[in-house]
Tab-separated table of N, CA and C in Angstrom:
chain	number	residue	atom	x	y	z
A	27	UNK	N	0.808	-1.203	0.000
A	27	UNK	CA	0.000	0.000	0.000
A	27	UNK	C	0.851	1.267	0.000
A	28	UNK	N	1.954	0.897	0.850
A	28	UNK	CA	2.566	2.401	0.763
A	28	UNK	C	3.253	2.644	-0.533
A	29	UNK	N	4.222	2.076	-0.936
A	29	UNK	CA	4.745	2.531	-2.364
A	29	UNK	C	3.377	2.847	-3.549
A	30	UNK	N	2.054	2.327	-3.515
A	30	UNK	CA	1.462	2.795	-4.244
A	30	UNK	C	0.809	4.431	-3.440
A	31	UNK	N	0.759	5.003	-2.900
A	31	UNK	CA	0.729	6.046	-2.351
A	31	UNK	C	1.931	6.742	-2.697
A	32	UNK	N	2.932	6.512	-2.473
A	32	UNK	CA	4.464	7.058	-3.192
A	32	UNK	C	3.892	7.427	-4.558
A	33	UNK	N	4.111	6.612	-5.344
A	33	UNK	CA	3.568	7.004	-6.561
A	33	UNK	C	2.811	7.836	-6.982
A	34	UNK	N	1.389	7.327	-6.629
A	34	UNK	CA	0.416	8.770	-6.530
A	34	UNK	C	1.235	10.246	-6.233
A	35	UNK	N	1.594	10.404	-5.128
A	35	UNK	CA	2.066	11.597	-4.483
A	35	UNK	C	3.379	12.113	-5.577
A	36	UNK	N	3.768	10.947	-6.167
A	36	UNK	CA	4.648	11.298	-7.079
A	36	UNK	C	4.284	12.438	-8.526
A	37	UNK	N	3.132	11.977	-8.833
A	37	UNK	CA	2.528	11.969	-9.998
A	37	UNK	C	1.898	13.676	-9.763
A	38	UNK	N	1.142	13.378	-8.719
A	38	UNK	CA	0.710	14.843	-7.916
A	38	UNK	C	1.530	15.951	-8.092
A	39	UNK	N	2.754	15.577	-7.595
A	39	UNK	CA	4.206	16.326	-7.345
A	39	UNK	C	4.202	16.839	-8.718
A	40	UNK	N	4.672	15.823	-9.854
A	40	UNK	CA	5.024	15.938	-11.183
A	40	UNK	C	3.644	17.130	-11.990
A	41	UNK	N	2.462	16.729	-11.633
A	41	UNK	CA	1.412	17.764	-12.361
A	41	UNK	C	1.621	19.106	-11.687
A	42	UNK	N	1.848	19.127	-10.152
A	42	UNK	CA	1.924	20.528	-9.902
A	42	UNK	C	3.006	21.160	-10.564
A	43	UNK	N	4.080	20.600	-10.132
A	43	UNK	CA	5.546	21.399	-10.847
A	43	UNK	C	4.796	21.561	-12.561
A	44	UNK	N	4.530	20.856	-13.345
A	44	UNK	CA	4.276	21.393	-14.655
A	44	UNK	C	2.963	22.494	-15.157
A	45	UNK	N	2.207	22.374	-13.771
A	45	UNK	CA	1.450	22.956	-13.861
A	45	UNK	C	1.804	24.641	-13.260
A	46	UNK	N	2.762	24.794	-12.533
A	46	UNK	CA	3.505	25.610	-12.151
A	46	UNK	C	4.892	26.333	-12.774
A	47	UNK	N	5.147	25.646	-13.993
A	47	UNK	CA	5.974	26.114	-15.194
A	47	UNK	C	4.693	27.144	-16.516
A	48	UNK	N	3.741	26.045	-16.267
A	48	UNK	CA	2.916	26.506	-17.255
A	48	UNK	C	2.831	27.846	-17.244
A	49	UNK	N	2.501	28.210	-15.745
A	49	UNK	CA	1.545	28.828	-15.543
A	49	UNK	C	2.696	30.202	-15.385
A	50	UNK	N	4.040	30.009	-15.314
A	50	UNK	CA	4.829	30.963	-15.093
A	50	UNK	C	5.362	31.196	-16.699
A	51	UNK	N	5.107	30.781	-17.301
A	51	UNK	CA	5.464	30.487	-18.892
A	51	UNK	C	4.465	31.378	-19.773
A	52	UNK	N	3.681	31.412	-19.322
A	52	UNK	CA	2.010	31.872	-20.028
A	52	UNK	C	2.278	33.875	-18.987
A	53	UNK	N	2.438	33.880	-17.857
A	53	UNK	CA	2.688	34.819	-17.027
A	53	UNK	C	3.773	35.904	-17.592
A	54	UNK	N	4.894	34.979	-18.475
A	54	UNK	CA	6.440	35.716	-18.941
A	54	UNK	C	5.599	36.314	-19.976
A	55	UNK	N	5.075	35.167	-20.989
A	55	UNK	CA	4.835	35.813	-22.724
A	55	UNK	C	3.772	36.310	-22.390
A	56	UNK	N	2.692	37.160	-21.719
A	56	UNK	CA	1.539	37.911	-21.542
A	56	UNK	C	2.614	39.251	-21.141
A	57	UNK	N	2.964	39.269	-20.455
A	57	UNK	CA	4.034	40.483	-20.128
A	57	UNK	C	4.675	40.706	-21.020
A	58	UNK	N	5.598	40.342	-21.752
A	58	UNK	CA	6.353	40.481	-22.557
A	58	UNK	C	5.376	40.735	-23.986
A	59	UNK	N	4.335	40.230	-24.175
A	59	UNK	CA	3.345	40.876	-25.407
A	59	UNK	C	2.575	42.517	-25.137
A	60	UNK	N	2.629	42.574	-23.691
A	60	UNK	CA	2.573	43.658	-22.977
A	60	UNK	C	3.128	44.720	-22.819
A	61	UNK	N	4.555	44.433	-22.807
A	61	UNK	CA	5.447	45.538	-23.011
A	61	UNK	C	6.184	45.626	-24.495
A	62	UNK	N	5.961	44.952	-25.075
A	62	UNK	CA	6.013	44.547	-26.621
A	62	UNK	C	5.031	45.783	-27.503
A	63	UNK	N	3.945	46.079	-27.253
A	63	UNK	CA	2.619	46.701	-27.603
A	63	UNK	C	2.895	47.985	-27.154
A	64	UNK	N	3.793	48.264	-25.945
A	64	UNK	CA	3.886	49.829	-25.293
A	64	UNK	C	5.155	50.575	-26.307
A	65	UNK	N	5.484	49.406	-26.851
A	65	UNK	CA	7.310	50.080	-27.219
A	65	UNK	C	6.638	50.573	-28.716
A	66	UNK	N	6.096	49.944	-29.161
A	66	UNK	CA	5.472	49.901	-30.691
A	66	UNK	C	4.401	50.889	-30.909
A	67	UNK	N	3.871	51.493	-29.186
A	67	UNK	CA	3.026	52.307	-29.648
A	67	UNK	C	3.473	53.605	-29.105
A	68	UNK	N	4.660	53.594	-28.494
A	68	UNK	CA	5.272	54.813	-27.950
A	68	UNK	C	5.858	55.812	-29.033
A	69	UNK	N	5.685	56.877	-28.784
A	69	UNK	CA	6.112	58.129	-29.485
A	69	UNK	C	7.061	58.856	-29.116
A	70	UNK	N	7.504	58.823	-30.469
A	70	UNK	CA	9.261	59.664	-29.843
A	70	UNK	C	8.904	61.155	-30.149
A	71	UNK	N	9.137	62.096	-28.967
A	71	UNK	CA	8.719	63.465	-28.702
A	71	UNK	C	9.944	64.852	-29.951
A	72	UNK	N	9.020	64.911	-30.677
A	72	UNK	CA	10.205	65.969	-31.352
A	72	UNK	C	11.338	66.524	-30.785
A	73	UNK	N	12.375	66.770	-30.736
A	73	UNK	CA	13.324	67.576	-30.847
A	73	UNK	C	14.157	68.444	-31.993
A	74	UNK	N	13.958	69.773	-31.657
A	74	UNK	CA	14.793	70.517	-32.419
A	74	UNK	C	15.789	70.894	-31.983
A	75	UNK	N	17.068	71.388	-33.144
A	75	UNK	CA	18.164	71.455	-32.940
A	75	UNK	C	18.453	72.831	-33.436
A	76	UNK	N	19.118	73.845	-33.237
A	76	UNK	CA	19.034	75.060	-33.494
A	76	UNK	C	20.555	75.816	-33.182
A	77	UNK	N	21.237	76.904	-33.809
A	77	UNK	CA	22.357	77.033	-34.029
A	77	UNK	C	22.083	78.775	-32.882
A	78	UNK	N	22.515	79.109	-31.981
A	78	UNK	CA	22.024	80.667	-31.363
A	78	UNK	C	22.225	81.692	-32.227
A	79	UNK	N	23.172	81.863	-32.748
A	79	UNK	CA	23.664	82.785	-33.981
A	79	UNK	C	22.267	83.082	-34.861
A	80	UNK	N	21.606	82.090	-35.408
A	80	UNK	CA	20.342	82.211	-36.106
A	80	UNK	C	19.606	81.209	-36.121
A	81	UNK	N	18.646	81.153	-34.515
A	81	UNK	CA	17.881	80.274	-34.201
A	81	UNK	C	16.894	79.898	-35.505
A	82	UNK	N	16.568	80.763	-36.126
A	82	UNK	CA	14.994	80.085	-36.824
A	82	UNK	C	15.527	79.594	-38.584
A	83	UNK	N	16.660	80.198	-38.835
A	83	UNK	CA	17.127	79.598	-40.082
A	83	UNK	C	17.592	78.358	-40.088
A	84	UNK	N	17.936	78.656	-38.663
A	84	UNK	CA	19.096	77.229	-38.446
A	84	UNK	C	18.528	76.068	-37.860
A	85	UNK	N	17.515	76.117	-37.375
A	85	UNK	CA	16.551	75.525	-36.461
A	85	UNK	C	15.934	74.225	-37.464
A	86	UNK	N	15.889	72.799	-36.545
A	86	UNK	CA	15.827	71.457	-37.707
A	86	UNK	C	14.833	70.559	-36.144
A	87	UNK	N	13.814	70.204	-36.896
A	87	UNK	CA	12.728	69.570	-35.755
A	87	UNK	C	12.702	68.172	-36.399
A	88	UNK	N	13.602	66.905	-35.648
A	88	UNK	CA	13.156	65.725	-35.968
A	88	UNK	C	12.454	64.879	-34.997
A	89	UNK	N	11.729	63.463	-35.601
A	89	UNK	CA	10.982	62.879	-34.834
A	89	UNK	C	11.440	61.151	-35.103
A	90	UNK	N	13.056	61.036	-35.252
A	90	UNK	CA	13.388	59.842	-35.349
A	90	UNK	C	14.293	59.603	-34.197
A	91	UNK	N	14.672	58.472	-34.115
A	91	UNK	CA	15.190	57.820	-32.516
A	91	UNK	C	16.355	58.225	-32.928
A	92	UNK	N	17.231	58.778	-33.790
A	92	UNK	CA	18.447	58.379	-33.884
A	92	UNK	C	19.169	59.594	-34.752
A	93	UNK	N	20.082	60.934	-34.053
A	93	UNK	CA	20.718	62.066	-35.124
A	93	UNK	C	21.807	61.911	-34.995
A	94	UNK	N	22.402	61.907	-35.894
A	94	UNK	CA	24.057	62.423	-35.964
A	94	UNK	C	24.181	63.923	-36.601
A	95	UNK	N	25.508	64.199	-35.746
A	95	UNK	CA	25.562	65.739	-35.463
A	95	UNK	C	26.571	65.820	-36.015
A	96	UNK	N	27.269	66.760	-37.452
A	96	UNK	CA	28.360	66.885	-37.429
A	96	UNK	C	29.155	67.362	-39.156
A	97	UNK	N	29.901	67.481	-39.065
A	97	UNK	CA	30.159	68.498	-40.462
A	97	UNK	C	30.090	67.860	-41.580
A	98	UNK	N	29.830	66.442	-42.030
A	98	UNK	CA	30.170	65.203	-43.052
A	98	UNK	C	28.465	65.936	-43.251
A	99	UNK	N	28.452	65.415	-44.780
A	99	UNK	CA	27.016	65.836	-45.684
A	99	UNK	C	25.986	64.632	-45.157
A	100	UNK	N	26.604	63.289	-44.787
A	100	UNK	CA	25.608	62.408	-44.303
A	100	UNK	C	24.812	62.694	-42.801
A	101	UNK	N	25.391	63.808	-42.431
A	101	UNK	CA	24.751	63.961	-40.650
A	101	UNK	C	23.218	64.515	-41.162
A	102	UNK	N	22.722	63.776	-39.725
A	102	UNK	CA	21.428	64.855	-40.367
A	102	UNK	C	21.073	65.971	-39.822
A	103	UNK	N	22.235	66.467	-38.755
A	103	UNK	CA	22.198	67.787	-38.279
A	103	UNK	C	23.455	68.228	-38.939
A	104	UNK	N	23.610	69.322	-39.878
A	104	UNK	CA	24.917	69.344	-40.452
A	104	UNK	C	25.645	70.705	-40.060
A	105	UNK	N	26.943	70.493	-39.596
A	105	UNK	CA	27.500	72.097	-39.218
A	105	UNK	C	28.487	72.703	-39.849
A	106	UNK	N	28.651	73.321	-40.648
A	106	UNK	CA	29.886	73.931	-41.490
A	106	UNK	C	31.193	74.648	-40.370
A	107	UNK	N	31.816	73.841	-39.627
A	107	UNK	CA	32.759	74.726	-39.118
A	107	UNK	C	33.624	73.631	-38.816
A	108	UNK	N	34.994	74.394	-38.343
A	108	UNK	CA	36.121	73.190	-38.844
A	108	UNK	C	36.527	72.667	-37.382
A	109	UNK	N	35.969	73.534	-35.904
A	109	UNK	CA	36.364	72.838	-35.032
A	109	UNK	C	34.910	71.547	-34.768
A	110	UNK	N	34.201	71.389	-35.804
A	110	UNK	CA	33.307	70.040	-35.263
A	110	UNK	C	33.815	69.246	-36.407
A	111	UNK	N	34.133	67.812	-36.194
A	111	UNK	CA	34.367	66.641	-36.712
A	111	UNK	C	33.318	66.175	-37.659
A	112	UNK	N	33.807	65.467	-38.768
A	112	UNK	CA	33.138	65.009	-39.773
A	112	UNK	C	31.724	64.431	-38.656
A	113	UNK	N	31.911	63.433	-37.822
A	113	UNK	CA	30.311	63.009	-37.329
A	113	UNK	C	30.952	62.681	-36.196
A	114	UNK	N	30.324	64.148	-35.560
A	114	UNK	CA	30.871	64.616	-33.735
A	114	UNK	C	30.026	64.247	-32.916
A	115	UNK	N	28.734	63.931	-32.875
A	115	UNK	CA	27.814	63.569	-31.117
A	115	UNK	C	26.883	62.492	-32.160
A	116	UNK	N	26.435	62.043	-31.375
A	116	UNK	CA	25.070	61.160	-31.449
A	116	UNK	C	23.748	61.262	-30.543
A	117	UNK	N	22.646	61.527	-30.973
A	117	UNK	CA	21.806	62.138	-30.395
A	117	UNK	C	20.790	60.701	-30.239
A	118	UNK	N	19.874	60.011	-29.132
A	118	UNK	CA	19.137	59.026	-29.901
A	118	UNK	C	18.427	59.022	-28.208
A	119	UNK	N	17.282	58.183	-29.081
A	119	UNK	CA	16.077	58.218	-28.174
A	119	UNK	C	15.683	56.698	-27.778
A	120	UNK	N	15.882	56.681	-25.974
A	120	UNK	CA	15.649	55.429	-25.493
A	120	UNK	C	15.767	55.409	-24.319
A	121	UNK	N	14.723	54.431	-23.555
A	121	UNK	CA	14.475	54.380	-22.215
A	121	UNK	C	13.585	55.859	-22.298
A	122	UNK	N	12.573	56.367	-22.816
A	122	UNK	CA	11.914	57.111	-22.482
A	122	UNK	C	12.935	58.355	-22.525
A	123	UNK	N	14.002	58.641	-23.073
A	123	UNK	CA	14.697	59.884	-22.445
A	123	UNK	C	15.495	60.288	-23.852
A	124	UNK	N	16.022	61.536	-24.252
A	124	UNK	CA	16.926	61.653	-25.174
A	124	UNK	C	18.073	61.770	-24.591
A	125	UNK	N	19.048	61.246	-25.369
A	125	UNK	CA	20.466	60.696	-24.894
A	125	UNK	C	21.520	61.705	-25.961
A	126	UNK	N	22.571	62.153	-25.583
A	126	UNK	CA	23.485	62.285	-26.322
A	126	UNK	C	25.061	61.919	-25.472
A	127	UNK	N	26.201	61.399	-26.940
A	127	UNK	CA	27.133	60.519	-27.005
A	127	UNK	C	28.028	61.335	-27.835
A	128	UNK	N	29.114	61.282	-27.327
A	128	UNK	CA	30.478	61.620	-28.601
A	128	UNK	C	30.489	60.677	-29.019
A	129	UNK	N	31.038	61.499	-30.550
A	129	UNK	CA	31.711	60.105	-31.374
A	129	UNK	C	32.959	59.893	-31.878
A	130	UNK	N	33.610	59.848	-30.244
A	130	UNK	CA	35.550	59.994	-30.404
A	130	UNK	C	35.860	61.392	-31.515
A	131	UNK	N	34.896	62.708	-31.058
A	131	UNK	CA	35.367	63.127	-32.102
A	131	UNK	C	36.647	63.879	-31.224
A	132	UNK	N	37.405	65.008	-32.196
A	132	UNK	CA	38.734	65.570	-31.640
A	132	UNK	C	38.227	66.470	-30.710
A	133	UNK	N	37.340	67.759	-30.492
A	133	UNK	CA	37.718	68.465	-29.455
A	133	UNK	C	36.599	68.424	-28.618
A	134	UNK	N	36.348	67.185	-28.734
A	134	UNK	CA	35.054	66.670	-27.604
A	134	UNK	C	33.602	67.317	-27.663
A	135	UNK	N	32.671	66.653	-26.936
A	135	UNK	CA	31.196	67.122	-26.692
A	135	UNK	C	31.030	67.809	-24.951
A	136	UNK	N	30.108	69.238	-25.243
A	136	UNK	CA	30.063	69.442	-24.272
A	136	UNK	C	28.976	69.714	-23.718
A	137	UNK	N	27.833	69.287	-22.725
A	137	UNK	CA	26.762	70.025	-22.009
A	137	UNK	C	26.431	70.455	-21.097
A	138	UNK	N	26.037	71.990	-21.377
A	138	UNK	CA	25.720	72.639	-20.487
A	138	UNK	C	27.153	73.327	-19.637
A	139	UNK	N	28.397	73.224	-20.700
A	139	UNK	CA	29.906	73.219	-20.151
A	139	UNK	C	30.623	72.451	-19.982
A	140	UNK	N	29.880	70.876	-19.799
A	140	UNK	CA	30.682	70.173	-18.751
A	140	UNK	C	31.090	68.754	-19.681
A	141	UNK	N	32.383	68.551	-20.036
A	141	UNK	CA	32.288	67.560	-20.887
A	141	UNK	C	31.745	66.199	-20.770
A	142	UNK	N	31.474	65.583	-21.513
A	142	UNK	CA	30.390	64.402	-21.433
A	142	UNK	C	32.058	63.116	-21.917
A	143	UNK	N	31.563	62.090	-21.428
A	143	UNK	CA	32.274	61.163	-21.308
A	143	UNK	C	31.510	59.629	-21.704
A	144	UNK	N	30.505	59.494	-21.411
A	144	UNK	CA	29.563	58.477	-21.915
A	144	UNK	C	28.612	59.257	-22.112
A	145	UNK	N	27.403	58.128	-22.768
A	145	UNK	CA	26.243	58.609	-23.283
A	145	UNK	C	25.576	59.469	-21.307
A	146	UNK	N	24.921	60.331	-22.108
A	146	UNK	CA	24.168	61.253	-21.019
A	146	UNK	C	23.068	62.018	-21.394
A	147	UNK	N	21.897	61.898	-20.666
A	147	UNK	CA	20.390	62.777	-20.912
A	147	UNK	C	20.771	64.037	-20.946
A	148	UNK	N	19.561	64.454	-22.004
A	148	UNK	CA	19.244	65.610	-22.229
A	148	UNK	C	17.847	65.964	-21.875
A	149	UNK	N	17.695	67.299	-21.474
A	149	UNK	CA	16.338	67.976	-21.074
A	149	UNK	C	16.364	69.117	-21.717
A	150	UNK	N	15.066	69.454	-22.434
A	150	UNK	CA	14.599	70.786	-22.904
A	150	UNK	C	15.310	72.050	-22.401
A	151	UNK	N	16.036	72.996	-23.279
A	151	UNK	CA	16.924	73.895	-22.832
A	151	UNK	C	18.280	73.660	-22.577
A	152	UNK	N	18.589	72.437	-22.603
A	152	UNK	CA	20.121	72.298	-22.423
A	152	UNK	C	21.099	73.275	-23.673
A	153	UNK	N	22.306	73.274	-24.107
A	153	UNK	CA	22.936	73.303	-24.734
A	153	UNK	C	24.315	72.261	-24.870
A	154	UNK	N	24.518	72.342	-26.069
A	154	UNK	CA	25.731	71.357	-26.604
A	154	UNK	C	26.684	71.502	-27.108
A	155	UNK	N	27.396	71.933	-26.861
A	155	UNK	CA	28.993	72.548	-27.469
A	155	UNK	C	29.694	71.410	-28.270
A	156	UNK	N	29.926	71.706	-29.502
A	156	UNK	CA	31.014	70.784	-30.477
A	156	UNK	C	31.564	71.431	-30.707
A	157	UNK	N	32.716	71.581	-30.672
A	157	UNK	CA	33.868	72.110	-30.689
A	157	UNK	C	33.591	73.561	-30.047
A	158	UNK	N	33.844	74.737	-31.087
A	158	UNK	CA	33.627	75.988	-30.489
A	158	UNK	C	31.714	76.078	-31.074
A	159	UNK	N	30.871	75.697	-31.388
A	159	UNK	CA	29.526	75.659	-31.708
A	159	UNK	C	29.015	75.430	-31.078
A	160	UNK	N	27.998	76.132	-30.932
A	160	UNK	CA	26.725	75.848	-29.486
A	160	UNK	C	25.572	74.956	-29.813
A	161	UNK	N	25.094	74.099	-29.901
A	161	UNK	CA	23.641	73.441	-30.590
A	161	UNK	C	22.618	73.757	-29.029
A	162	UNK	N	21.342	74.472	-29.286
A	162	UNK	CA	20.555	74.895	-28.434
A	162	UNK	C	19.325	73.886	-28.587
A	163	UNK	N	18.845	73.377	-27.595
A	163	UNK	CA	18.297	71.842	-27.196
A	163	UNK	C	16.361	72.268	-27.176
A	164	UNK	N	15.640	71.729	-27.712
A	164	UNK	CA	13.793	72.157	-27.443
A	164	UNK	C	13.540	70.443	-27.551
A	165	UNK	N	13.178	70.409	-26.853
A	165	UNK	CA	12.346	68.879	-26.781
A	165	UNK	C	11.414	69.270	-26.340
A	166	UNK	N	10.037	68.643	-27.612
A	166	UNK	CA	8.439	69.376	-27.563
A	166	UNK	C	7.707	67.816	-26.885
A	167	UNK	N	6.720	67.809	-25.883
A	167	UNK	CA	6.250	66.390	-25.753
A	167	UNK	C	5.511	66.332	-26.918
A	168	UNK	N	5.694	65.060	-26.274
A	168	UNK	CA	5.307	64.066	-27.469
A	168	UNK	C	3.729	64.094	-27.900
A	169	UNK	N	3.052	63.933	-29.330
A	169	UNK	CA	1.615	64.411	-29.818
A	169	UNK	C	1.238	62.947	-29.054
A	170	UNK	N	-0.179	63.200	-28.914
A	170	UNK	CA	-0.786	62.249	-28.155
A	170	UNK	C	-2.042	61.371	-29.310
């Protein structure tokens, strides 16, 4: 009698544990289709980029995750002056926040004065120094 009780209790054992994978399995991919749906429907908040010398000529409003800043014709913020590097910062949007990054250029990235060393947030009103050039920072929220 007892080893058939073993068994049973065995079997018991064996449905809960699988029934307890299931159920943590089904728990992961509902979340993960969850936060899957937020990323896909999230909106990246304009930012413009603007030169102080002549804010409104110079002034460029994009709405993609991803700018390069810098004197090469492929940037898509482009600056005619010889102390910014062919493609000097990287501007890009993630974790909810805009980020900017040097890109090993020569006389470094600077915000707000203070040189940047890894990637680091930006907030509405900052400024960005490449080389001797100021880039003046507007991040508009995002359309709803």
């Amino acid at each position: 009698m007892l080893p058939f009780l073993v068994l049973i209790f065995r079997f018991l054992a064996t449905a809960a544990l699988f029934g307890f994978l299931g159920w943590a399995l089904y728990t992961l991919w509902r979340d993960l289709r969850f936060h899957s749906q937020m990323v896909t429907t999230q909106k990246v908040p304009p930012i413009s980029l603007s030169l102080p010398n002549d804010p409104e000529e110079s002034r460029k409003t994009f709405v993609n995750t991803d700018i390069v800043v810098g004197r090469d014709n492929s940037c898509d913020f482009q600056i005619s002056d010889e102390t910014v590097s062919a493609r000097h910062a990287r501007l890009n949007y993630r974790y909810l926040q805009w980020w900017v990054e040097d890109l090993q250029s020569t006389n470094g990235t600077y915000l707000n004065d203070e040189k940047i060393e890894t990637s680091t947030i930006i907030i509405n009103g900052d400024e960005i120094r490449l080389g001797q050039v100021v880039v003046l920072i507007e991040i508009q929220p995002p359309e709803s």
